[in-house]
XYZ file of C-alpha atoms in Angstrom:
591
model
C 50.032 108.812 122.509
C 49.539 106.350 125.355
C 48.520 107.488 128.840
C 47.257 104.211 130.273
C 49.162 102.181 132.878
C 49.748 99.557 130.157
C 49.485 100.793 126.597
C 49.115 97.346 125.067
C 51.920 98.344 122.725
C 55.381 96.799 122.588
C 58.346 98.575 121.071
C 59.240 97.051 117.649
C 62.746 96.172 118.811
C 61.525 94.669 122.058
C 64.280 93.826 124.490
C 66.907 94.636 121.856
C 66.025 98.316 122.106
C 68.571 100.704 123.615
C 67.136 102.770 126.454
C 68.253 106.061 127.995
C 66.737 107.108 131.317
C 67.415 110.620 132.533
C 66.450 113.141 135.171
C 65.840 116.749 134.122
C 68.871 118.910 133.459
C 70.502 121.339 135.887
C 71.653 123.674 137.264
C 68.819 123.539 139.782
C 69.534 126.188 142.444
C 68.994 129.245 140.273
C 66.160 131.277 138.803
C 65.954 130.644 135.069
C 63.592 130.457 132.114
C 63.220 126.668 132.408
C 61.686 126.663 135.874
C 64.700 126.260 138.162
C 64.276 128.241 141.350
C 66.894 129.356 143.842
C 64.499 128.514 146.703
C 63.799 125.062 145.234
C 67.237 123.405 144.841
C 67.832 119.693 144.274
C 68.223 119.313 148.055
C 65.267 117.970 149.997
C 66.492 118.994 153.453
C 67.817 122.466 152.635
C 64.721 123.025 150.500
C 61.973 121.911 152.896
C 63.428 121.110 156.323
C 66.451 123.152 157.429
C 65.643 125.974 155.039
C 66.446 128.924 157.336
C 69.259 127.314 159.335
C 71.907 128.826 157.046
C 75.357 127.321 157.771
C 73.724 124.849 160.188
C 71.501 123.518 157.380
C 71.982 119.912 156.241
C 73.144 119.931 152.623
C 72.806 116.648 150.767
C 71.532 115.103 147.526
C 69.517 111.967 146.820
C 69.752 110.006 143.590
C 66.801 109.434 141.241
C 65.905 106.136 142.889
C 62.918 105.422 140.651
C 65.095 105.553 137.528
C 67.721 103.384 139.211
C 65.074 100.802 140.104
C 63.810 100.690 136.509
C 67.321 100.387 135.078
C 68.220 97.524 137.403
C 65.122 95.603 136.289
C 65.465 95.727 132.509
C 67.113 93.092 130.364
C 67.450 95.655 127.585
C 70.592 97.744 127.322
C 69.794 100.717 129.570
C 71.877 103.819 130.314
C 71.110 106.243 133.165
C 72.091 109.900 133.045
C 71.332 111.420 136.445
C 71.613 115.191 137.123
C 73.045 116.187 133.740
C 73.504 119.744 132.593
C 71.709 120.670 129.380
C 75.059 120.556 127.590
C 75.792 117.052 128.907
C 72.336 115.868 127.825
C 72.872 117.213 124.311
C 76.304 115.560 124.189
C 74.670 112.216 125.021
C 72.096 112.682 122.257
C 74.846 113.508 119.750
C 77.207 110.655 120.631
C 74.949 107.698 121.547
C 71.967 106.310 119.655
C 68.832 105.347 121.616
C 65.498 103.795 120.683
C 63.684 104.856 123.846
C 64.390 107.904 125.998
C 62.638 108.116 129.353
C 62.468 111.292 131.436
C 61.395 111.404 135.077
C 60.261 114.706 136.519
C 58.267 116.423 139.210
C 55.547 118.916 138.298
C 57.677 122.050 138.621
C 60.088 120.937 135.888
C 57.543 120.912 133.052
C 59.472 123.490 131.023
C 62.683 121.477 131.327
C 60.887 118.364 130.087
C 59.472 120.391 127.203
C 62.970 121.586 126.314
C 64.412 118.053 126.549
C 61.686 116.682 124.263
C 62.540 119.335 121.667
C 66.217 118.409 121.871
C 65.394 114.719 121.441
C 63.251 115.441 118.365
C 66.139 117.493 116.949
C 68.992 115.065 117.530
C 67.213 111.689 117.686
C 63.881 112.088 115.885
C 63.256 108.340 115.680
C 63.472 107.819 119.456
C 60.327 107.060 121.462
C 59.881 109.552 124.299
C 58.448 108.307 127.600
C 57.714 110.620 130.547
C 57.051 109.442 134.100
C 57.262 110.673 137.667
C 54.824 113.068 139.309
C 54.681 115.185 136.154
C 52.777 112.338 134.496
C 49.697 113.300 136.536
C 49.521 116.752 134.924
C 46.407 116.681 132.674
C 47.864 119.231 130.246
C 51.243 117.509 129.838
C 50.670 116.448 126.223
C 49.770 120.038 125.327
C 53.116 121.352 126.556
C 55.553 118.570 125.667
C 55.922 116.373 122.592
C 55.871 112.939 124.240
C 54.876 109.505 122.960
C 53.935 107.806 126.223
C 52.982 109.104 129.671
C 53.514 106.567 132.442
C 51.592 106.768 135.693
C 52.270 104.226 138.415
C 54.805 101.419 138.431
C 57.520 102.289 135.911
C 59.260 98.912 136.288
C 56.205 96.988 135.188
C 55.378 99.440 132.387
C 58.872 99.434 130.886
C 59.138 95.665 131.073
C 55.830 95.370 129.226
C 56.842 97.947 126.616
C 60.083 96.043 125.946
C 58.330 92.698 125.676
C 59.926 91.396 128.865
C 58.264 89.285 131.544
C 56.502 91.780 133.829
C 56.358 89.235 136.668
C 60.035 88.332 136.757
C 61.708 88.853 140.155
C 62.538 92.407 141.167
C 66.187 93.376 141.386
C 67.086 96.003 143.958
C 69.441 98.853 142.965
C 72.645 99.379 144.924
C 73.024 102.963 146.090
C 73.786 105.066 149.100
C 70.951 107.242 150.356
C 72.903 110.498 150.597
C 75.368 112.101 148.218
C 77.825 114.830 149.220
C 76.369 115.430 152.695
C 77.755 118.375 154.659
C 76.779 120.487 157.643
C 78.489 123.432 159.338
C 80.736 123.562 156.267
C 82.136 120.064 156.876
C 81.638 116.916 154.784
C 80.036 113.894 156.456
C 81.953 111.135 154.694
C 81.455 107.800 156.489
C 79.602 109.515 159.333
C 77.468 106.900 161.200
C 74.373 109.061 160.797
C 74.910 109.597 157.073
C 76.400 106.359 155.713
C 73.293 104.389 154.796
C 71.904 102.435 151.870
C 68.617 103.134 150.128
C 66.077 100.340 150.602
C 62.860 100.340 148.497
C 60.396 97.737 149.813
C 57.233 99.311 148.359
C 55.925 102.376 146.539
C 52.716 104.245 147.231
C 50.780 104.413 150.488
C 47.432 102.703 151.210
C 46.399 105.324 153.781
C 45.850 107.747 150.911
C 45.848 111.236 152.448
C 43.978 113.585 150.110
C 47.068 115.741 149.427
C 49.541 112.906 148.845
C 50.724 112.771 145.238
C 52.789 109.618 145.863
C 49.759 107.710 147.095
C 47.708 108.985 144.154
C 50.367 107.934 141.644
C 50.261 104.302 142.756
C 46.522 103.797 142.983
C 45.392 105.945 145.902
C 43.729 104.873 149.134
C 43.999 101.160 149.884
C 46.551 100.447 147.142
C 50.297 100.283 146.731
C 52.976 98.233 144.986
C 54.893 95.885 147.282
C 58.141 94.822 145.592
C 59.398 92.739 148.514
C 56.516 91.132 150.339
C 58.285 88.996 152.921
C 60.745 89.567 155.710
C 63.052 87.025 154.072
C 63.203 88.993 150.841
C 64.005 92.220 152.636
C 66.590 90.583 154.865
C 68.445 89.076 151.907
C 68.505 92.406 150.060
C 69.714 94.220 153.176
C 72.503 91.692 153.720
C 73.687 92.236 150.152
C 73.508 96.033 150.496
C 75.437 95.804 153.765
C 78.160 93.769 152.095
C 78.477 95.833 148.928
C 78.245 99.302 150.482
C 79.791 98.514 153.895
C 76.892 100.105 155.771
C 74.893 99.305 158.891
C 71.977 101.663 158.250
C 69.161 101.825 155.702
C 67.073 104.733 154.513
C 63.792 102.911 153.883
C 62.194 104.649 150.886
C 58.659 103.471 151.578
C 55.815 105.858 152.441
C 54.632 103.676 155.351
C 57.022 100.763 155.705
C 55.741 99.536 159.069
C 52.132 99.184 157.912
C 52.919 95.586 156.902
C 53.465 94.388 160.450
C 53.946 90.648 159.702
C 56.692 91.529 157.215
C 58.392 93.900 159.671
C 58.259 91.440 162.569
C 59.601 88.626 160.405
C 62.473 90.924 159.435
C 63.055 91.518 163.149
C 63.208 87.757 163.806
C 65.836 87.328 161.102
C 67.840 90.276 162.411
C 67.825 88.720 165.888
C 68.720 85.254 164.621
C 71.639 86.635 162.631
C 72.807 89.278 165.133
C 72.241 92.189 162.751
C 72.634 95.507 164.585
C 71.089 97.570 161.805
C 69.579 101.059 161.945
C 66.438 101.882 159.965
C 65.322 105.342 158.891
C 61.616 105.074 158.106
C 58.561 107.062 157.060
C 55.481 106.372 159.128
C 52.152 107.617 160.376
C 51.544 107.861 164.121
C 48.793 105.259 164.224
C 50.946 102.713 162.401
C 53.847 103.277 164.794
C 51.496 102.761 167.731
C 50.744 99.247 166.476
C 54.206 98.389 167.830
C 55.440 98.676 171.385
C 58.549 100.765 171.888
C 60.682 97.663 172.562
C 59.807 96.317 169.111
C 60.737 99.592 167.422
C 64.072 99.691 169.249
C 64.801 96.040 168.473
C 63.922 96.570 164.817
C 66.535 99.309 164.702
C 64.197 102.236 164.057
C 66.434 105.216 164.776
C 64.858 107.896 162.548
C 61.162 108.426 161.834
C 59.750 110.849 159.264
C 56.407 111.477 160.937
C 53.395 113.304 159.527
C 52.130 115.718 162.197
C 50.176 117.749 159.599
C 48.489 120.231 161.963
C 46.682 120.913 165.229
C 43.287 119.153 165.321
C 44.115 117.507 162.008
C 41.285 115.781 160.146
C 43.555 112.905 159.085
C 42.677 109.488 160.484
C 46.347 108.479 160.690
C 46.607 110.877 163.664
C 43.249 110.088 165.256
C 43.427 109.824 169.043
C 47.182 110.447 169.174
C 48.803 113.025 171.442
C 51.641 113.658 169.007
C 53.639 115.867 171.399
C 53.761 113.134 174.027
C 54.354 110.450 171.409
C 57.333 112.288 169.881
C 58.891 112.668 173.333
C 58.501 108.934 173.955
C 60.312 108.180 170.712
C 63.125 110.623 171.540
C 63.500 109.253 175.072
C 64.328 105.946 173.396
C 66.940 107.399 171.072
C 64.617 107.621 168.055
C 65.103 110.887 166.193
C 62.060 112.440 164.554
C 61.585 114.495 161.424
C 58.173 116.071 161.945
C 56.160 117.239 158.959
C 53.563 120.005 159.306
C 51.264 121.748 156.859
C 50.785 125.500 156.572
C 47.493 126.565 154.996
C 45.065 123.842 156.022
C 41.413 124.683 155.391
C 40.938 125.943 158.938
C 44.043 128.154 159.003
C 43.474 131.914 159.157
C 45.716 134.924 159.780
C 44.272 134.953 163.305
C 45.082 131.329 164.233
C 48.190 130.637 162.160
C 50.531 131.451 165.064
C 48.764 128.887 167.251
C 49.212 126.304 164.490
C 52.914 127.149 164.215
C 53.441 127.013 168.000
C 51.783 123.585 168.083
C 54.226 122.315 165.464
C 57.240 123.911 167.143
C 56.426 122.527 170.596
C 57.124 118.998 169.309
C 60.838 119.936 169.318
C 61.614 117.343 166.656
C 65.188 116.992 165.434
C 64.139 118.163 161.974
C 60.870 119.839 160.985
C 59.475 120.037 157.487
C 56.935 122.757 156.729
C 54.982 122.667 153.482
C 52.126 124.697 152.045
C 48.857 122.813 151.620
C 49.120 122.237 147.882
C 46.699 120.378 145.604
C 48.820 118.432 143.103
C 47.243 116.980 139.937
C 46.109 113.400 140.447
C 45.262 113.838 144.134
C 41.745 113.952 145.639
C 42.584 117.436 146.957
C 43.260 118.643 143.404
C 40.000 117.145 142.150
C 38.117 118.815 145.000
C 39.538 122.271 144.239
C 39.033 121.760 140.514
C 35.366 120.953 141.090
C 34.953 123.990 143.356
C 36.589 126.309 140.843
C 39.248 127.403 143.358
C 42.315 126.393 141.360
C 44.443 129.048 139.738
C 45.236 128.567 136.079
C 48.807 128.162 134.848
C 48.435 131.700 133.506
C 47.878 132.930 137.082
C 50.690 131.004 138.753
C 53.830 129.558 137.177
C 54.011 125.788 137.411
C 57.655 126.255 138.437
C 56.403 127.882 141.658
C 53.983 125.112 142.646
C 56.398 123.257 144.918
C 54.968 123.921 148.370
C 57.625 126.423 149.428
C 56.371 129.641 147.893
C 52.726 130.289 146.965
C 49.319 128.589 146.832
C 48.070 127.404 143.437
C 44.480 127.961 144.547
C 42.380 130.544 146.337
C 42.499 129.819 150.073
C 39.188 130.444 151.903
C 40.808 132.526 154.681
C 44.401 133.471 153.827
C 44.775 136.502 151.527
C 46.874 135.903 148.428
C 50.583 136.324 149.081
C 50.445 135.963 152.872
C 51.128 132.223 152.725
C 54.777 132.853 151.817
C 55.390 134.832 154.999
C 53.460 132.326 157.134
C 55.632 129.493 155.841
C 58.859 131.347 156.543
C 57.483 132.335 159.952
C 57.079 128.641 160.791
C 60.652 127.774 159.794
C 62.071 130.754 161.676
C 60.053 130.107 164.806
C 61.185 126.480 164.947
C 64.823 127.554 164.545
C 64.444 130.349 167.116
C 62.849 128.137 169.773
C 64.574 124.792 169.223
C 67.916 125.863 167.790
C 70.069 124.135 165.166
C 68.928 120.645 164.221
C 72.430 119.272 164.659
C 72.286 120.087 168.405
C 68.882 118.406 168.720
C 70.345 115.313 167.073
C 73.205 115.209 169.595
C 70.663 115.464 172.417
C 68.616 112.475 171.254
C 71.582 110.298 170.305
C 72.937 110.890 173.828
C 69.595 109.922 175.360
C 69.560 106.693 173.398
C 73.126 105.841 174.344
C 72.549 106.430 178.048
C 69.401 104.325 178.055
C 70.591 101.355 176.000
C 74.376 101.184 176.458
C 73.917 98.393 179.018
C 70.925 96.692 177.400
C 70.713 92.944 177.921
C 70.673 92.342 174.140
C 74.186 92.675 172.706
C 72.740 93.454 169.284
C 70.982 96.552 170.636
C 74.070 97.607 172.583
C 76.159 97.391 169.420
C 73.714 99.493 167.414
C 73.579 102.297 169.939
C 77.354 102.204 170.338
C 77.716 102.639 166.575
C 75.218 105.508 166.456
C 76.915 107.172 169.444
C 80.474 106.725 168.146
C 80.875 110.450 167.475
C 79.451 111.682 170.787
C 82.770 112.112 172.650
C 84.594 113.584 169.642
C 82.828 115.214 166.697
C 79.558 115.828 168.531
C 81.425 117.319 171.484
C 83.052 119.656 168.960
C 79.653 120.488 167.442
C 78.396 121.626 170.844
C 81.531 123.643 171.579
C 81.416 125.415 168.198
C 77.681 126.093 168.410
C 78.030 127.514 171.919
C 80.745 129.870 170.689
C 78.568 130.910 167.759
C 75.658 131.754 170.080
C 77.779 133.388 172.817
C 75.403 136.382 172.835
C 72.285 134.261 173.554
C 72.329 133.176 177.234
C 69.394 130.767 176.883
C 71.024 128.917 174.012
C 74.411 128.866 175.749
C 72.908 127.342 178.894
C 71.072 124.721 176.848
C 74.313 123.668 175.162
C 76.245 123.805 178.432
C 73.740 121.359 179.877
C 74.331 118.945 177.006
C 78.099 119.314 177.333
C 77.917 118.554 181.041
C 75.956 115.373 180.262
C 78.480 114.449 177.600
C 81.473 115.024 179.886
C 79.831 113.071 182.702
C 79.393 110.175 180.286
C 82.730 110.204 178.464
C 85.078 112.069 180.798
C 88.450 113.215 179.499
C 87.742 112.094 175.905
C 84.965 114.619 175.330
C 86.650 117.298 177.455
C 89.765 117.027 175.316
C 87.989 116.702 171.963
C 85.401 119.464 172.452
C 87.740 122.473 172.075
C 89.990 120.811 169.487
C 87.201 119.666 167.170
C 85.140 122.688 168.172
C 87.667 125.253 166.961
C 87.925 123.477 163.601
C 84.134 123.284 163.255
C 83.684 126.900 164.299
C 86.106 128.081 161.618
C 84.303 125.909 159.045
C 80.945 127.262 160.196
C 82.050 130.887 159.817
C 83.619 130.140 156.442
C 80.400 128.499 155.229
C 78.354 131.427 156.506
C 80.523 133.837 154.528
C 80.239 131.679 151.393
C 76.445 131.700 151.701
C 76.401 135.491 151.996
C 78.486 135.647 148.823
C 75.957 133.524 146.915
C 77.464 130.028 147.206
C 75.140 127.329 145.876
C 75.352 123.547 145.910
C 74.708 121.354 142.871
C 74.790 117.552 142.555
C 77.377 115.743 140.426
C 76.326 113.991 137.214
C 76.054 110.197 137.254
C 76.469 108.078 134.112
C 75.689 104.360 134.458
C 74.834 101.346 132.330
C 73.372 97.911 133.077
C 75.101 96.271 130.116
C 78.583 95.315 129.018
C 77.567 96.746 125.637
C 76.661 100.121 127.089
C 78.681 103.333 126.615
C 82.312 102.616 127.568
C 82.534 105.737 129.761
C 79.496 104.743 131.827
C 79.889 102.936 135.140
C 78.607 99.355 135.031
C 75.910 98.576 137.601
C 73.822 95.559 138.475
C 70.928 95.060 140.836
C 70.516 92.619 143.703
C 68.630 89.415 142.994
C 68.402 87.004 145.913
C 66.855 83.503 145.981
C 64.017 84.719 148.194
C 63.247 87.485 145.692
C 62.014 84.935 143.151
C 58.408 85.548 144.090
C 56.169 87.938 142.191
C 55.690 91.365 143.733
C 52.215 92.305 144.826
C 51.018 94.918 142.367
C 48.476 97.481 143.574
C 47.701 95.298 146.595
C 44.109 95.613 147.742
C 43.285 92.194 149.154
C 40.749 91.654 151.919
C 43.500 91.279 154.498
C 45.085 94.569 153.454
C 41.723 96.325 153.525
C 41.102 95.011 157.032
C 44.556 96.101 158.134
C 43.984 99.570 156.739
C 40.675 99.787 158.571
C 42.465 98.920 161.825
C 44.959 101.718 161.210
C 42.201 104.220 160.436
């Protein structure tokens, strides 16, 4: 069995091999023997961000982008089965013959991967089984699952090598929307300006290398990452193609720290300005990287959402060094940039006595969304190695691997927090944020309105157009959101006054349009909200649809044909595990 980044082996059939790539089987939002958990559904936001917001929670799915990227970059016949049921997976094994079957999984789905490997050995015993994703960093994986190859790091490069293809050929970008089946308050968000966006994958990994970050660890750790598109020209060409094919103006940038490559970002900005592109970017970033840009550059670049690591009060992490995050978040919001703050519960210094102070610090940021996660050492990370060396880790006999997802229990012995209390502390954080700051959807309306009022008359037409697009729903749907939410909270005077203030601003800005639309849309949304609330009480759950796709005309006839984006500027090799002197110097500046 191979566990190295490049095994040195090539499949006997080479590029003539037939490949199946698959995610683990569902259902996902249930408690079962294979590790599914009701509190850990296949929904990032409802799972980790809007967890206690009930009918106000954002419900949406995201495709398995890593598998899509691999499929788009293979010359071999490759089929993708995304979010299958176990029955659908077995049907595929019975009806289609494959030489290589690749499974991508996170750590918690070990038992599902084990089950899938058994099914493959039963129905297609000659197939080579490859496992990747975060599960690949589990040291005991080969003990639990019958696999042939474990892939850590860049799956595109590994699969190309294994198939005998040129590993340095240009990277093709997959074509996919970021969100699938989005809904909130019981209403679908089809073609909503804040939801209709393409997925953009410039790089994977993060050179900052926080000790808990499994993504950074997977792609080389501190100082290293894989940069698929290294120039502004390459990104611009891909974005133009995504805009044309998907009819979108926004991009969810799936890159742990996209703005860290400032020359690339500023070159992209130049091209956007030269070509009058009024795009919106939803990015992940650290505070110190964002502060390398002035606010005018961020606005011009189209940054309208930032997923920002706040981690915790008096955090040890250098990416936050010297930053007043409360003030910084407010500056972003005052310029129409919405923030998803991310905070950790259970840092080394947290105790039962100071946990409420830590929670209040997180809550006072009043971000549009707030993710809370338990401090969790994941295999492959420096934090895991540290706890392993100290003997603090719990064995898999003490804690189920299906419960090590950051939303339930610690997988180690915390120095100050008694076992079991972490679950209540985590829920306390979510509930306190919801109690103080209210539904995220109202916070979003607030910040979109701020951005519109500030930039509606901006001298740059491109910026005016972007904010007009983002604010398109303010006088109609968003007015209805406020009306419905006010009715829902009629018994809470503080919340009612807060919403009344926003409605007054909205009416002052849009006049009769919002005054007319608020009660009409509001009554519809209120009924949907109450209906969704009742469905949740009755046990309603949300599961993603199954996707079946092929990159070849010779693939399964029922599968949808896909192809990736290859632009002339993409015909440069990607920088693999970049750790050049210039990057090291740049990282030092950030730190």
